[in-house]
XYZ file of C-alpha atoms in Angstrom:
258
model
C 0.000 0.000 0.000
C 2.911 2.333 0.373
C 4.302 2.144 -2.436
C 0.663 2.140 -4.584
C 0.612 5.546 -2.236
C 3.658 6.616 -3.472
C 3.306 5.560 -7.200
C 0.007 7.554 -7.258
C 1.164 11.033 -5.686
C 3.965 11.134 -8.242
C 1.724 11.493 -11.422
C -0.538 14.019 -9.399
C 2.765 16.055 -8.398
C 3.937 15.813 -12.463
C 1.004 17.322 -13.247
C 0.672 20.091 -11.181
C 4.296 20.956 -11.920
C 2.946 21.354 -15.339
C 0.238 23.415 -15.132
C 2.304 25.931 -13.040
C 4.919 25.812 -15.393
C 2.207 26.019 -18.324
C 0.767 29.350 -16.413
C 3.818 30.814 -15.868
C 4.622 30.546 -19.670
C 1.373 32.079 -20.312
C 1.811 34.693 -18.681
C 5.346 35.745 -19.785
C 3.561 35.348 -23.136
C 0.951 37.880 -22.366
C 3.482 40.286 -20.001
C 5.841 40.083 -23.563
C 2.605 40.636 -26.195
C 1.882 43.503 -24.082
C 4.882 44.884 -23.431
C 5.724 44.856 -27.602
C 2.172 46.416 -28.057
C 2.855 49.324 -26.003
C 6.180 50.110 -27.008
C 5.597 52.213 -29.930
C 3.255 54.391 -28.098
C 6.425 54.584 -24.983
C 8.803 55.494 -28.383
C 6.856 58.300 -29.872
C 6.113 59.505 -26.056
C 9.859 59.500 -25.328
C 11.339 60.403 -28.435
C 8.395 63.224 -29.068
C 8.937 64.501 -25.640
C 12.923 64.618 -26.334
C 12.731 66.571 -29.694
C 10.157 69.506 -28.016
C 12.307 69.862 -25.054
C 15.365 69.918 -27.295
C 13.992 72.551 -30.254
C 11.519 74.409 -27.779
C 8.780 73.034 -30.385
C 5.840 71.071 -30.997
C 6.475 67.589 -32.017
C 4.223 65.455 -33.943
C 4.989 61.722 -35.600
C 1.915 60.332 -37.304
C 2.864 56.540 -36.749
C 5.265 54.145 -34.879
C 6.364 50.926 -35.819
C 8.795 47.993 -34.842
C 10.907 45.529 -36.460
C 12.418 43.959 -33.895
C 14.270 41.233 -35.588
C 16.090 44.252 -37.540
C 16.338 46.022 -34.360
C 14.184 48.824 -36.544
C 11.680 51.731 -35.771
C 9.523 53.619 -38.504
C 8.648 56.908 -37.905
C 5.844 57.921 -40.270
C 4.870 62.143 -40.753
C 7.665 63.901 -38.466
C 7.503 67.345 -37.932
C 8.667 69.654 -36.015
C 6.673 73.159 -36.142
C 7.375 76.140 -37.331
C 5.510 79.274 -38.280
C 2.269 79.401 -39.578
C 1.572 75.482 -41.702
C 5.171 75.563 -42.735
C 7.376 72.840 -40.432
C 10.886 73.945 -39.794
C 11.303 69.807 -40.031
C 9.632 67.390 -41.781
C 9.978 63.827 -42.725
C 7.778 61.508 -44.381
C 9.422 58.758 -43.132
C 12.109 58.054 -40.578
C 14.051 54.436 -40.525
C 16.309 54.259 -37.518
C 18.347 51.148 -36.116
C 18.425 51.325 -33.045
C 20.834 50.286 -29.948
C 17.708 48.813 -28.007
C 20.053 50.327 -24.828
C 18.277 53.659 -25.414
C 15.106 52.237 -24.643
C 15.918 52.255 -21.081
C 18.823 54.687 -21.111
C 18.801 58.442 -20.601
C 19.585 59.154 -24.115
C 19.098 57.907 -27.521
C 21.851 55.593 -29.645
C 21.075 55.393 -33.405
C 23.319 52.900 -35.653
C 22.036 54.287 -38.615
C 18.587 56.612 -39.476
C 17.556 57.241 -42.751
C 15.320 60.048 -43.975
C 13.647 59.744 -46.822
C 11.910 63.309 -48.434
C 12.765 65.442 -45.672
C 13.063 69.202 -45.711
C 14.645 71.171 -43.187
C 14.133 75.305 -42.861
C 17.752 76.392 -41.011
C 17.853 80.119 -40.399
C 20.204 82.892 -38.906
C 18.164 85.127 -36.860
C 19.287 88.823 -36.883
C 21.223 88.350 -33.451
C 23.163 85.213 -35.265
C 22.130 82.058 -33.815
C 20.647 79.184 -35.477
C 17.182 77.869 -35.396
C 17.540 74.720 -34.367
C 20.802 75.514 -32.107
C 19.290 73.940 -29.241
C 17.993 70.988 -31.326
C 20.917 69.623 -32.957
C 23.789 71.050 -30.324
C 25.730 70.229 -27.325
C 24.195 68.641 -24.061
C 25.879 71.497 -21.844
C 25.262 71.825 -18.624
C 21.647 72.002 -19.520
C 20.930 67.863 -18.517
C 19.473 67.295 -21.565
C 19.402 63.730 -23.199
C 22.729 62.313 -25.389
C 21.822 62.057 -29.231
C 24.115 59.698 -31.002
C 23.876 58.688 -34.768
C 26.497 56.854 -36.297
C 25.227 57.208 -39.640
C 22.848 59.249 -41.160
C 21.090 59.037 -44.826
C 19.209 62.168 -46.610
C 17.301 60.963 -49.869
C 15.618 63.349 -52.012
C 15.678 65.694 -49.316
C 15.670 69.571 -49.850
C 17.125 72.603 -47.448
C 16.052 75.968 -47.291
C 19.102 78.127 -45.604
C 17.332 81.654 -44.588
C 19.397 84.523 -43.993
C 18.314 86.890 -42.065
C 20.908 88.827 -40.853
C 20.630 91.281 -43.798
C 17.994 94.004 -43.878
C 16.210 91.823 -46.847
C 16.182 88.144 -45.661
C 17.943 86.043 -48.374
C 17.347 82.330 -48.773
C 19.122 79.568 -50.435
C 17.123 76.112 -51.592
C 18.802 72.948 -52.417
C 16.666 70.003 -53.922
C 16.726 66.637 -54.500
C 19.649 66.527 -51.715
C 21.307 63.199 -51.000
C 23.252 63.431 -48.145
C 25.675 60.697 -45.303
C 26.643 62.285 -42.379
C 28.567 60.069 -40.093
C 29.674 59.931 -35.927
C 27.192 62.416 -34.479
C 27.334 63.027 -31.220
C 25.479 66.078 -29.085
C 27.629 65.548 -26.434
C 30.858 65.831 -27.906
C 31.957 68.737 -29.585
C 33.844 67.360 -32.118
C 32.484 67.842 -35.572
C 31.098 65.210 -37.767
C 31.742 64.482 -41.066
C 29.321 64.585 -44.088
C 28.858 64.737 -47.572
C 26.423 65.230 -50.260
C 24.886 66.689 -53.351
C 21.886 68.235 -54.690
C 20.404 70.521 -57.129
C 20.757 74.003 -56.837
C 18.503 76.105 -59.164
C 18.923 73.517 -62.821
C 23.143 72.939 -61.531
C 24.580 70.927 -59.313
C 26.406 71.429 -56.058
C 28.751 68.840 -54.152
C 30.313 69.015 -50.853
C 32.568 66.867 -48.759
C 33.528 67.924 -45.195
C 33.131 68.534 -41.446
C 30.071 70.075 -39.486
C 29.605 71.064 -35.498
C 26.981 72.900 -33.856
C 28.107 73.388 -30.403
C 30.281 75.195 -30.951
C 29.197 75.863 -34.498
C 32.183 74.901 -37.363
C 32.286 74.792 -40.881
C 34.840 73.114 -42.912
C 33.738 72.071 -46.441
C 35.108 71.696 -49.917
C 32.207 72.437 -52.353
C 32.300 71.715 -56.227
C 29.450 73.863 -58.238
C 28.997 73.007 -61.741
C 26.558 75.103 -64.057
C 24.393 77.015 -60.841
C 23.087 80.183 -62.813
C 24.393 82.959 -61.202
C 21.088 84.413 -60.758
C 20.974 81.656 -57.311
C 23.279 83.827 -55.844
C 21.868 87.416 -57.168
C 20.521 88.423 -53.896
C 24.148 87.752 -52.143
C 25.765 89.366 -54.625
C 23.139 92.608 -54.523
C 24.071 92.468 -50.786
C 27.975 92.129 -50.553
C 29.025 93.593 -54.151
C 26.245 95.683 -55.407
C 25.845 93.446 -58.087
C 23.003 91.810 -59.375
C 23.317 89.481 -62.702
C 20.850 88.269 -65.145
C 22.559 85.958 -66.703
C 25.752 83.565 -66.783
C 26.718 80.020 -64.631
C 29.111 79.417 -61.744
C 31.436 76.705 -62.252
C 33.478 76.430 -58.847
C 35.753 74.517 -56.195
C 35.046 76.453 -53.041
C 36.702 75.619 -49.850
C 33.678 76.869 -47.398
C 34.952 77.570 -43.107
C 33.265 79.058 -40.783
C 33.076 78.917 -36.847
């Protein structure tokens, strides 16, 4: 009888093992489908929070999503405002890799982010800062949260640089701009390095060089081949008194600044 006793208890034992070990995978399975559910909404919380605190601007990003096997988020419509209906940012979509570190860090690690049709509006107020200084510069002593990209794309992008130092505020446009910019880091002041072309009024205008916000440098080697002069009548109306009608600009420029 002891050992029927025995023989009988150890089936009964198996089987509750099992079903607490069957629970217990059930709910890891639910605690994991929920926590992958609600981590797009945590993303676009975190990094829309980041970007407004960063630019002093309303964020917006139409749609998150995750591939996590690729270690990949989508960001779908982001802008950041400007004036009026006119972003100073906008993407229509964003594909970062991401070092999945940030997610519980203070700061945000990209391995690469591609942008694909953005447009950026950079301008030099009257006083001489940028913009977007506080955006895409330094940490400081401010506390605000590391940025690091170690490779950034720009396809079929387009930049409107807006002067507006002069009395008359002069702008510059660059379509179609494809653009790699490479080691970014907001908390280092080191410059990164980038390159890139893009049409500039029917010619075309290449550049190769370093880039640092905080403090702000300029180091760049352009090439321009066939930009009508007319692109550049309002600098030339400013600085020389000169204003052409006609005529192209075929150039190697070696651009500082900073």
């Amino acid at each position: 009888m002891p050992h029927s006793h025995r023989s009988t208890a150890r089936p009964v034992h198996k089987r509750r093992l099992g079903w607490g070990l069957s629970v217990l995978a059930g709910v890891v399975v639910l605690l994991l489908v929920a926590w992958w559910w609600a981590l797009p909404a945590y993303i676009d919380h975190r990094l829309s929070q980041m970007l407004t605190e960063r630019s002093g601007r309303q964020v917006t990003i139409d749609d998150v999503t995750l591939t996590p096997w690729r270690h990949q988020v989508t960001l779908d419509g982001l802008r950041i405002a400007g004036q009026a209906d006119t972003p100073v940012f906008a993407s229509r979509r964003v594909v970062a890799t991401l070092d999945w570190h940030s997610l519980f860090d203070a700061g945000w690690r990209f391995e690469r982010v591609d942008l694909t049709a953005p447009r950026l509006q950079l301008i030099w107020r009257a006083g001489g800062e940028w913009n977007l200084a506080r955006l895409f510069g330094g940490g400081g002593g401010g506390g605000s949260a590391p940025l690091r990209i170690d490779r950034l794309t720009v396809s079929d992008g387009r930049l409107d640089w807006i002067n507006r130092r002069p009395d008359a505020p002069l702008t510059l446009s660059l379509k179609n701009l494809d653009l790699e910019a490479r080691h970014y880091d907001n908390s280092d002041d080191r410059p990164f390095a980038l390159q890139g072309q893009a049409d500039w009024r029917g010619g075309t205008l290449k550049g190769t060089g370093e880039m640092g916000f905080s403090p702000w440098t300029l180091d760049i080697d352009l090439d321009a081949d066939q930009v009508p002069l007319t692109a550049l009548s309002g600098y030339l109306a400013h600085v020389v008194r000169a204003e052409p009608s006609s005529g192209a600009l075929d150039a190697r420029i070696r651009l500082r600044s900073g």
